[in-house]
Coordinates of N, CA and C and ligand atoms in Angstrom, one line a residue:
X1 N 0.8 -1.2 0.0 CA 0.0 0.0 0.0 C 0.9 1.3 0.0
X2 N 0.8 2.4 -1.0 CA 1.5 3.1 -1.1 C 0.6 4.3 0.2
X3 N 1.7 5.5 0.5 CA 1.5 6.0 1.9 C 1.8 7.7 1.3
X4 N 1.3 8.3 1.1 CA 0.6 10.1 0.7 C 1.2 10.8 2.1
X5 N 1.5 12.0 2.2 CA 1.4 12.9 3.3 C 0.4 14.1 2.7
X6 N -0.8 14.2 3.7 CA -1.7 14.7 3.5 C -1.0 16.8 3.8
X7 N -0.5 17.2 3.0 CA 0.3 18.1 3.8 C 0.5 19.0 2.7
X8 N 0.8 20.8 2.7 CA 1.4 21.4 1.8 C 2.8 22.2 2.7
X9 N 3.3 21.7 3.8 CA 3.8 22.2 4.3 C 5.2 21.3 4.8
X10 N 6.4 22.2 3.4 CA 7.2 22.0 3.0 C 8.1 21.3 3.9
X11 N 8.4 22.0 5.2 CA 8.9 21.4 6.7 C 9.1 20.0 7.2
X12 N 7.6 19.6 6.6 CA 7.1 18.5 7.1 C 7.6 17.5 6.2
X13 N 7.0 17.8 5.1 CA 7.3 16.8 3.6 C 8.7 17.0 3.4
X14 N 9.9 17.4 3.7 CA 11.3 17.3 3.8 C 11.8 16.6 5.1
X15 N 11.3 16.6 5.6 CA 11.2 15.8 6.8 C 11.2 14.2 6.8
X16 N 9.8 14.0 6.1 CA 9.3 12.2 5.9 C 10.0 11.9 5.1
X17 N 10.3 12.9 3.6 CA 10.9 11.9 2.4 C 12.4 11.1 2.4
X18 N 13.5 11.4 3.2 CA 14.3 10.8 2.8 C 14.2 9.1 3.8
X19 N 13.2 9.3 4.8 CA 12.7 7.9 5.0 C 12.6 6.6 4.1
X20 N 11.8 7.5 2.8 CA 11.7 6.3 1.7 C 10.3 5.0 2.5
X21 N 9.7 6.1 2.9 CA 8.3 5.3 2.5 C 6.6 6.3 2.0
X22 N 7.1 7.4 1.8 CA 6.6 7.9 1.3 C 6.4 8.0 -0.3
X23 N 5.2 7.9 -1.1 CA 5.3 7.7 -2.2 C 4.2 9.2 -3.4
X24 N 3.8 9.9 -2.3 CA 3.3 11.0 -3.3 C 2.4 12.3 -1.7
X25 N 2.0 12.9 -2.3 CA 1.5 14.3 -1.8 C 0.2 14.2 -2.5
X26 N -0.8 14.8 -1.1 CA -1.7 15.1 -1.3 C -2.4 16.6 -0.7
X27 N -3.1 18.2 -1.2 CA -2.8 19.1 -0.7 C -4.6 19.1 -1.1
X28 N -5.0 20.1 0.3 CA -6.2 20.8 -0.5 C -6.4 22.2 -0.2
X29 N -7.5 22.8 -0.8 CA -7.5 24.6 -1.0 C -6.7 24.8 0.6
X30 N -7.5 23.8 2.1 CA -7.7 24.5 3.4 C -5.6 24.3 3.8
X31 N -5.2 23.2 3.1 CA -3.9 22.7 3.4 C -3.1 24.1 2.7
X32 N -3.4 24.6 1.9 CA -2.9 25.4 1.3 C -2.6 27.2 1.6
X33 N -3.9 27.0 2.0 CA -4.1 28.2 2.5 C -3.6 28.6 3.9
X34 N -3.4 27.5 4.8 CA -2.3 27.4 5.9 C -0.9 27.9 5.8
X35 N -0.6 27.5 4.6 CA 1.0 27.9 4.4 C 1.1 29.4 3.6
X36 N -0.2 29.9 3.3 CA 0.3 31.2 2.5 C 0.8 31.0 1.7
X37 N 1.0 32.6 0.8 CA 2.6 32.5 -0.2 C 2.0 31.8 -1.2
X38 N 2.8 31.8 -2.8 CA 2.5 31.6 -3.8 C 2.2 30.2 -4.1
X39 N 0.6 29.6 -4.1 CA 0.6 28.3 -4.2 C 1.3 27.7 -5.0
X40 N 1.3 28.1 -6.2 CA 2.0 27.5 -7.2 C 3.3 27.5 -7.6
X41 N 4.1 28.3 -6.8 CA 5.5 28.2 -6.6 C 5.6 27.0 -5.4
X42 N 4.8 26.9 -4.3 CA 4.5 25.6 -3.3 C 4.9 24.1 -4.4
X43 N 3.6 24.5 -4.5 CA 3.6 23.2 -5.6 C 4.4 22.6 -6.2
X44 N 5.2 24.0 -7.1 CA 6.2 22.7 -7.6 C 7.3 23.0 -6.7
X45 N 7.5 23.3 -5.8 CA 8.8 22.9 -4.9 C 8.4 21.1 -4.3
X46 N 7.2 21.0 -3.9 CA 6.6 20.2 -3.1 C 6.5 18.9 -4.7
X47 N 6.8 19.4 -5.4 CA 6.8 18.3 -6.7 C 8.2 18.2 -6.7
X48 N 9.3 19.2 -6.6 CA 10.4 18.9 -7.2 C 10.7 17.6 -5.8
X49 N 10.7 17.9 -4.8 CA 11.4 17.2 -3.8 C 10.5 15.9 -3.5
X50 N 9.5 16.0 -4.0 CA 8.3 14.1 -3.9 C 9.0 13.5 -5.3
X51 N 8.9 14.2 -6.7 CA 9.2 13.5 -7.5 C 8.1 12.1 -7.6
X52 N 6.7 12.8 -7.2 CA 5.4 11.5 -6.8 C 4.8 12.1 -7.2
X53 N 3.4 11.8 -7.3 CA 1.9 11.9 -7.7 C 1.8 13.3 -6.7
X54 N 1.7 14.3 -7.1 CA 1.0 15.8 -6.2 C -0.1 16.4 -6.6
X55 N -1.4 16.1 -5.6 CA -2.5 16.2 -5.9 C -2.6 17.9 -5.6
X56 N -2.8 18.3 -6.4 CA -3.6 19.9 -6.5 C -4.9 20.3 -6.6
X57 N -5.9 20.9 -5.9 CA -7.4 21.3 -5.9 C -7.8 22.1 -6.5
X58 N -9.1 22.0 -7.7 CA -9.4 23.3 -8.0 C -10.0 23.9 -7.0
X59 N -10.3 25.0 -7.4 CA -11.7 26.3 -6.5 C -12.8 26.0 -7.3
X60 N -13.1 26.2 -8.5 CA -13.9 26.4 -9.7 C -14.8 25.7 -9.1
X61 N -16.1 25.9 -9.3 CA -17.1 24.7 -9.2 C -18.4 24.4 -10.0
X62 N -17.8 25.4 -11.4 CA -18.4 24.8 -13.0 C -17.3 24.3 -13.6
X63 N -18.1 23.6 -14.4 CA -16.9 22.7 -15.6 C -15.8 23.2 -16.3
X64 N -16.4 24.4 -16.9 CA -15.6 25.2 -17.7 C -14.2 25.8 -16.2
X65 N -14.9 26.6 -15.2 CA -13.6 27.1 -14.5 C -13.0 25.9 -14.0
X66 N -13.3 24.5 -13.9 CA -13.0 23.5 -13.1 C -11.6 23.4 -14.3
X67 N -11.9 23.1 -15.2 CA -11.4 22.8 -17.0 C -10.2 23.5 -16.9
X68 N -10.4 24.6 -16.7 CA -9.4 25.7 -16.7 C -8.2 25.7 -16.1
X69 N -8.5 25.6 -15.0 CA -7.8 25.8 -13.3 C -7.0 24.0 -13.5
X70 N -7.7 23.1 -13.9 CA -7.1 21.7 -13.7 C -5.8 22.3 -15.0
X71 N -6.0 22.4 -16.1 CA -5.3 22.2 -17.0 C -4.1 23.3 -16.9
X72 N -4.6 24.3 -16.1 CA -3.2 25.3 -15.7 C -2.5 24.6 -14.6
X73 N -3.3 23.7 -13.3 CA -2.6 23.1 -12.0 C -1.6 22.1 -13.1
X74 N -2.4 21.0 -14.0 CA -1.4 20.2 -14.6 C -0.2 20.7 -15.2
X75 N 0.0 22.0 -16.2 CA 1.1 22.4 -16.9 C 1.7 22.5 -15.7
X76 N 1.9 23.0 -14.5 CA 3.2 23.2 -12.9 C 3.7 22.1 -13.4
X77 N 3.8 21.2 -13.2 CA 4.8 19.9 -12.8 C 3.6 18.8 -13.5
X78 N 4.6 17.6 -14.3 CA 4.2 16.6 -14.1 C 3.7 15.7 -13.4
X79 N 4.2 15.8 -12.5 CA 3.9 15.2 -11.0 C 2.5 15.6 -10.7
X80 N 1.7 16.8 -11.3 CA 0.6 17.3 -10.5 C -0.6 16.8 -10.9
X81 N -1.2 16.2 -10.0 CA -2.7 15.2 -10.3 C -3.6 16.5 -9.7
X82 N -4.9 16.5 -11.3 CA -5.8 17.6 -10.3 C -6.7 17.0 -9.8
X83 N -7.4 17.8 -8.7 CA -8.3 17.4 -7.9 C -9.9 18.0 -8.1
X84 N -10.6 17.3 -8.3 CA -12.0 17.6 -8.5 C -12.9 17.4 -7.3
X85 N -13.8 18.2 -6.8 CA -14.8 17.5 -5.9 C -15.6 16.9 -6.6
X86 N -16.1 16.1 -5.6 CA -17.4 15.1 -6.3 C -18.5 15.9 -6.3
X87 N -18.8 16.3 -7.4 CA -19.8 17.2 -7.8 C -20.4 16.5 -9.6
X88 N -21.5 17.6 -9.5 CA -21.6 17.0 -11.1 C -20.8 17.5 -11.9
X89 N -20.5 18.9 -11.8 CA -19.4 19.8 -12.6 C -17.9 18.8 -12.2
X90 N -17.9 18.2 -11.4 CA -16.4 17.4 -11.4 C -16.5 16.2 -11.7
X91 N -17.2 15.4 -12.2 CA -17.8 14.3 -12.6 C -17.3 14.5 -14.4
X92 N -18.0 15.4 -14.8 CA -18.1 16.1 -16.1 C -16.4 16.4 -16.4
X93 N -16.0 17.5 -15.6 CA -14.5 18.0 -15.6 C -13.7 16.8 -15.9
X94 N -14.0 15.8 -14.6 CA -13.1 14.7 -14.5 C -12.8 13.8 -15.9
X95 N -13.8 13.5 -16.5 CA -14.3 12.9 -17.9 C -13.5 13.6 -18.9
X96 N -13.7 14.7 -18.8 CA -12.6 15.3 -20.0 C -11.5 15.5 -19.8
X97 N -11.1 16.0 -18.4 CA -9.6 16.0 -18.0 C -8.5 14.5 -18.7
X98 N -9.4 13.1 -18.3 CA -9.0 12.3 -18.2 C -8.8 11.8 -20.0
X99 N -9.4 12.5 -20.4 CA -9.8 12.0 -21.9 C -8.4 13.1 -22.3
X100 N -7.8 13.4 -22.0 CA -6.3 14.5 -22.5 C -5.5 14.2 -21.8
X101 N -5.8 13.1 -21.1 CA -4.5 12.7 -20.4 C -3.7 13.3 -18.9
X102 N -4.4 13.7 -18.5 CA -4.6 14.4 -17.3 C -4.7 13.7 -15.5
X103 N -4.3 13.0 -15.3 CA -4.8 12.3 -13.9 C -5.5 13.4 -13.1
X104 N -6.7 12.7 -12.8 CA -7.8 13.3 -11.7 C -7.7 12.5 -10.4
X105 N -7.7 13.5 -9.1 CA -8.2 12.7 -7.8 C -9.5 13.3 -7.6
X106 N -10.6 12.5 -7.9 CA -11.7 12.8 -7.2 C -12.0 13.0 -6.0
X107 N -12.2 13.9 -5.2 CA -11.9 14.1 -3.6 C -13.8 14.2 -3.2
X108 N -13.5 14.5 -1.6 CA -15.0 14.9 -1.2 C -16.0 12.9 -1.5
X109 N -15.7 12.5 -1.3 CA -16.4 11.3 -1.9 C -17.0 10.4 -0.7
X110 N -18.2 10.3 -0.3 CA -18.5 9.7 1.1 C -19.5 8.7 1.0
X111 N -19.9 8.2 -0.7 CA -20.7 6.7 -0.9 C -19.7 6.0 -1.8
X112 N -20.4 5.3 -1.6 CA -19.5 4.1 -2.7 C -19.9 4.2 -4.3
X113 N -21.4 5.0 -4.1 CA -22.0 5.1 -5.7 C -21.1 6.2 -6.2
X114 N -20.6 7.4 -5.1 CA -19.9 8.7 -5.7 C -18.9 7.7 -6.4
X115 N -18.0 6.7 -5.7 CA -16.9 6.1 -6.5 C -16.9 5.4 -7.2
X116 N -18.2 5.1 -7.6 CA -18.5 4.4 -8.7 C -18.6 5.1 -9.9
X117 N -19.3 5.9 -10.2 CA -19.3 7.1 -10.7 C -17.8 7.8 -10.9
X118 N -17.3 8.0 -9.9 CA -15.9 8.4 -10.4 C -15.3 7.5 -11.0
X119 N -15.2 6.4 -11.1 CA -14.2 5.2 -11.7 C -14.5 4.7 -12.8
X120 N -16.2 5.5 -13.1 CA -16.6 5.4 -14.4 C -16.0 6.3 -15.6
X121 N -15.6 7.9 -15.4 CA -15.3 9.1 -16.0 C -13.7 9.1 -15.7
X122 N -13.2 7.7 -15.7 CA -11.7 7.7 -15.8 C -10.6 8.3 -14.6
X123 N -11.1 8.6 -13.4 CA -10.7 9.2 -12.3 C -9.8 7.7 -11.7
X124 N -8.1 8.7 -11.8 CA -7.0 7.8 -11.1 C -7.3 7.6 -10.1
X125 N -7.4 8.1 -9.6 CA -7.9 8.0 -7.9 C -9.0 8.7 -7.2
X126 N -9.9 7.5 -6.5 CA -11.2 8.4 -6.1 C -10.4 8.7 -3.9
X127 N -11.1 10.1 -3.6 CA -10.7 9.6 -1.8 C -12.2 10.0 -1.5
X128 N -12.1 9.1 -0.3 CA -13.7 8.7 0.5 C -12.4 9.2 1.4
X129 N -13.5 10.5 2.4 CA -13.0 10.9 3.9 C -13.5 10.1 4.9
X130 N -12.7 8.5 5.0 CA -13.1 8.0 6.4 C -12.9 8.6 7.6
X131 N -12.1 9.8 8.3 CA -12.1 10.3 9.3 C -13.3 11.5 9.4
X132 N -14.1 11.4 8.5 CA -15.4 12.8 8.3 C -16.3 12.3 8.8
X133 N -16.2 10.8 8.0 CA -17.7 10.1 8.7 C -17.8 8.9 9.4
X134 N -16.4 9.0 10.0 CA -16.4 8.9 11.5 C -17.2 10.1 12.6
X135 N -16.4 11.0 11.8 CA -17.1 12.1 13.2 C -18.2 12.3 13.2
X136 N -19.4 11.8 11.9 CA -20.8 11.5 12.1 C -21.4 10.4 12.5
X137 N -20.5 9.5 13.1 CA -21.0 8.4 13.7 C -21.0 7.4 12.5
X138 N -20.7 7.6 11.6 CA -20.4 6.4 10.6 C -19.4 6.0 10.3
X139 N -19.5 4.5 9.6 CA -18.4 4.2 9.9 C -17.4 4.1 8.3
X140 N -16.2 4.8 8.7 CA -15.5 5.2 7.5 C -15.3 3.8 6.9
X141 N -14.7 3.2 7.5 CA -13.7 2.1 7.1 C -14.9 0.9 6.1
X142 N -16.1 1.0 6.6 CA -17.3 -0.3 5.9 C -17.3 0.8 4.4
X143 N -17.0 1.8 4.2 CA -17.0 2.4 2.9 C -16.0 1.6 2.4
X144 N -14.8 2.0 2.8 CA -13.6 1.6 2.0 C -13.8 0.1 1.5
X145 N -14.1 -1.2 2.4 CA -14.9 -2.1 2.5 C -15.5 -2.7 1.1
X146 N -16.8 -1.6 0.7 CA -17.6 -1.7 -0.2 C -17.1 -1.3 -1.1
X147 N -15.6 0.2 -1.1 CA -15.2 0.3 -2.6 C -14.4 -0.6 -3.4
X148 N -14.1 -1.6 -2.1 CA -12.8 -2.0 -2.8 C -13.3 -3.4 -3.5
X149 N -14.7 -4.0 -2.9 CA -15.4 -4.5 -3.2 C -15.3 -4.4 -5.0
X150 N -16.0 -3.3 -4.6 CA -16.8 -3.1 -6.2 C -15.8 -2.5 -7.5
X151 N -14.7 -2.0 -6.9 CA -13.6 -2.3 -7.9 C -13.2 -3.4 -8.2
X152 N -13.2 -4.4 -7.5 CA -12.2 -6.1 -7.6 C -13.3 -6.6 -9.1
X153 N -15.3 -6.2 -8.4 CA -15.9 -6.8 -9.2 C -15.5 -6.7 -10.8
X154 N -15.2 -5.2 -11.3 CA -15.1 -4.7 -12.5 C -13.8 -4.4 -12.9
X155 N -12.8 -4.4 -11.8 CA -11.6 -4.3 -12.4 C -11.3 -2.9 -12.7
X156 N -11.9 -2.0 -12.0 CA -11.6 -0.4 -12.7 C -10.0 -0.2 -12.3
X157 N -9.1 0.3 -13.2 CA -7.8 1.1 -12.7 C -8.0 1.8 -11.9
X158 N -8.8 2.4 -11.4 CA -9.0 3.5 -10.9 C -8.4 2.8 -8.8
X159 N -7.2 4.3 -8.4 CA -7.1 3.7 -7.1 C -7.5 3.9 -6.1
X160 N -7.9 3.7 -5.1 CA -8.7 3.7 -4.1 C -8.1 4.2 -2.8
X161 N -8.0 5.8 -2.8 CA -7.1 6.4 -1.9 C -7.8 6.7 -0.6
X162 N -7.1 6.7 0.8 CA -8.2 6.5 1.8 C -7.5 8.0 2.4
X163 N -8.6 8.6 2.5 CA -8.5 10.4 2.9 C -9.1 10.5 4.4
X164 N -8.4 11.5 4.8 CA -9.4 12.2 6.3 C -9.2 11.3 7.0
X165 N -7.7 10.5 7.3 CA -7.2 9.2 8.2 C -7.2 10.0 9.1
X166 N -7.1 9.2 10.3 CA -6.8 9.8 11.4 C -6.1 9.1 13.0
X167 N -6.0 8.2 12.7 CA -5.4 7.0 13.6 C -5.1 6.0 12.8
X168 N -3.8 5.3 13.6 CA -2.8 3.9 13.1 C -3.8 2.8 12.5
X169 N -4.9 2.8 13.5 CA -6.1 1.6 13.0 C -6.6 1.8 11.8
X170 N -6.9 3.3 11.4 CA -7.4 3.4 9.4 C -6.3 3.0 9.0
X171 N -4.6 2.9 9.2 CA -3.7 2.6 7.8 C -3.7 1.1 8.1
X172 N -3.8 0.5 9.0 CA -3.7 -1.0 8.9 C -5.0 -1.4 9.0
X173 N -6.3 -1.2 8.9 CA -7.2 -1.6 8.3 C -7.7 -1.4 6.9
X174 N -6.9 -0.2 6.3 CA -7.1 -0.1 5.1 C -6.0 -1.0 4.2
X175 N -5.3 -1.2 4.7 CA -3.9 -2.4 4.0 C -4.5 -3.6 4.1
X176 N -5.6 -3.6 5.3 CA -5.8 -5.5 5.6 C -6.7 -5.4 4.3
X177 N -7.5 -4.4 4.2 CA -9.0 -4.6 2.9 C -8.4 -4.4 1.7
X178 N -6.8 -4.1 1.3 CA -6.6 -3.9 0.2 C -6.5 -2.4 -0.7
X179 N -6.9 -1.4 0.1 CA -6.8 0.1 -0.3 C -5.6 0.2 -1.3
X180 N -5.5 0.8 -1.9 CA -4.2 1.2 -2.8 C -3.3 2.0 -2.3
X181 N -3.7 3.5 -1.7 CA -2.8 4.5 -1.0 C -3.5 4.9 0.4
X182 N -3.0 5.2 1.2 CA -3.6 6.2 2.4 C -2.5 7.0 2.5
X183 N -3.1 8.5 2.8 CA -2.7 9.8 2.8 C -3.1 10.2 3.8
X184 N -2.2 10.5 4.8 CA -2.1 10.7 5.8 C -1.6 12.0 6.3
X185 N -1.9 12.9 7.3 CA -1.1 13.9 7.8 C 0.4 13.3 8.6
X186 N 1.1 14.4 8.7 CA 2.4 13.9 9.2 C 2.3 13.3 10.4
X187 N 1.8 14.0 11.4 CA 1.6 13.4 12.6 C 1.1 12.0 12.8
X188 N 0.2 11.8 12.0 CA 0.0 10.4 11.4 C 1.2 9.4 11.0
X189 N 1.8 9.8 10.6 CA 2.8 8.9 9.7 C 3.6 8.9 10.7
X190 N 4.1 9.9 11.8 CA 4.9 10.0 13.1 C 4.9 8.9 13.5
X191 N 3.3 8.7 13.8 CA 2.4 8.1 14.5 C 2.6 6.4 14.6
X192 N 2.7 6.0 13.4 CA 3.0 4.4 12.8 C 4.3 3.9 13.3
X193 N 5.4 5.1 13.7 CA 6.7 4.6 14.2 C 6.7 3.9 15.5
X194 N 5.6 4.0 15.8 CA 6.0 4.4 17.7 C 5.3 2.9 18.5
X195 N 6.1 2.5 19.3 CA 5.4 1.7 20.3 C 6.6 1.1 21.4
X196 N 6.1 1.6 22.6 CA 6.4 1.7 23.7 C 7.8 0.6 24.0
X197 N 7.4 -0.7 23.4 CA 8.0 -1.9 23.5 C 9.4 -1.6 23.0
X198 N 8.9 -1.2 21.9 CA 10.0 -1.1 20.8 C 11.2 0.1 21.8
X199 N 10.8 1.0 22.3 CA 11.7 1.8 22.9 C 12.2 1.2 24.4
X200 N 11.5 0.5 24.9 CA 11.9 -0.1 26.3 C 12.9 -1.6 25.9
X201 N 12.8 -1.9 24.6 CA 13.4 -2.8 24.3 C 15.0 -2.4 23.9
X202 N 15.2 -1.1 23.3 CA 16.1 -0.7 22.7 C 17.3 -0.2 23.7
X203 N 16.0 0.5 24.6 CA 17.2 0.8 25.7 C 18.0 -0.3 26.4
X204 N 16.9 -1.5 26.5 CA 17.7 -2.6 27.9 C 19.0 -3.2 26.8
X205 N 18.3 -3.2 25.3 CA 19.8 -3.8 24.6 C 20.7 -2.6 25.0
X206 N 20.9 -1.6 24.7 CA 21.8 -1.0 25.1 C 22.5 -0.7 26.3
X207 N 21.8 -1.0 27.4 CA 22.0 -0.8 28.5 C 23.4 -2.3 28.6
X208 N 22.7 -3.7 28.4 CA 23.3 -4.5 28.4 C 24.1 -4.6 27.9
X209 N 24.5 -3.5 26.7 CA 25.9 -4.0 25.8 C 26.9 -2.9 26.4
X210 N 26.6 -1.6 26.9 CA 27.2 -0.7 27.4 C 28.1 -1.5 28.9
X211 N 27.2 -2.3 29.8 CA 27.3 -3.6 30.6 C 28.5 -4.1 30.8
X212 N 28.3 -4.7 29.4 CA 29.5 -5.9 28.9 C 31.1 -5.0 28.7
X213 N 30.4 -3.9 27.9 CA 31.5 -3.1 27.8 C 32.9 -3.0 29.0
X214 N 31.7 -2.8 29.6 CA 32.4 -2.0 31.2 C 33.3 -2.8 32.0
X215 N 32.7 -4.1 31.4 CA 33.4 -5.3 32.4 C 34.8 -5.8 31.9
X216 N 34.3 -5.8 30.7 CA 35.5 -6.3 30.1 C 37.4 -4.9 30.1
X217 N 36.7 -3.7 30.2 CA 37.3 -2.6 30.0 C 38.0 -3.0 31.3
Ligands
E4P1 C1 -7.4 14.4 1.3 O1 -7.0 14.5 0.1 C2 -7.8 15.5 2.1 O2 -6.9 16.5 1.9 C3 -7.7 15.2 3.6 O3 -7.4 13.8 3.8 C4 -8.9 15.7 4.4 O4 -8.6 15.3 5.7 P1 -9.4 16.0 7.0 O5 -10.8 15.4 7.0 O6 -8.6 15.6 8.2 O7 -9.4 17.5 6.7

């Protein structure tokens, strides 16, 4: 399962990549607008140094300004996947973006029929926000469930990116069902390193070899 930093904030993403398990960027209008300053100079810094998949968001929310805005985000960098909400004007956008060769992330997506629909109109990647509807008391993860479901049935290329994570239990439940990518905030991805054991273990080896050292010295 490939692993996204949900992030436009350069600090961070210089940070994860030379780890080498990061495999692309994902940003939206509200990620963007955190960092200030010229998005599109962002962008492609945040492209030169992923050298991955960098999802960029329109604003537009007719076809024509959707059209526009995607095909200017795509000329930045190669690397730049546009982002459509699931709307009908992004449904439409997405369809023709994809028809010129364009990779689409269909964002905003919280049924399985929205991703069906998306994976009809050629959309690379659809994201369903399992941490959104969680916070409505539903449950994110029985989406992801049913999408992945219904891709296996038809075979769509289309990949199945799990958005709005929020705890260690979405990335390894989304790997156990087969998800394609999860995009994660950094803290998240912190998050996957850590367990108690692992550091009370590390210390007593060291403690014991520093030990041995001593005796023999
Ligand atoms: C994904 O592409 C979105 O940017 C993101 O995952 C939304 O997450 P949030 O619900 O934590 O804002």
């Amino acid at each position: 399962m490939k692993l996204f930093i949900d992030s436009g904030n350069l600090k961070e993403i210089e940070n994860l990549m030379p780890m080498g398990i990061i495999d692309g960027i994902t940003t939206n209008p509200s990620l963007l607008a955190k960092e200030g300053g010229d998005y599109r100079a962002l962008l492609k810094r945040i492209c030169g140094i992923v050298q991955g998949p960098t999802s960029a968001e329109v604003v537009a929310t007719d076809v024509e300004g959707m059209l526009r805005e995607g095909r200017e985000l795509a000329a930045l960098d190669d690397h730049i996947v546009v982002k459509v909400p699931f709307t009908r004007a992004g449904v439409q956008a997405c369809k023709t973006l994809a028809s010129e060769g364009t990779r689409v992330n269909v964002t905003l997506i919280f049924t399985a029929a929205q991703a069906l629909l998306a994976a009809k109109v050629g959309a690379t990647y659809v994201s369903p926000f399992v941490g959104r509807l969680d916070d409505i008391a539903t449950s994110g993860m029985n989406l992801i469930s049913e999408i992945v479901e219904i891709f296996e049935n038809y075979q769509f290329d289309t990949e199945l990116l799990v958005a709005s994570t929020r705890s260690p239990i979405h990335i390894v439940e989304a790997a156990r069902m087969g998800a394609d990518i999860c995009t994660c905030p950094a803290t998240l991805i912190e998050a996957l390193f850590k367990h108690p054991l692992t550091d009370i273990g590390l210390e007593r080896f060291l403690k014991d070899w520093e030990k041995a050292q001593a005796v023999k010295a």
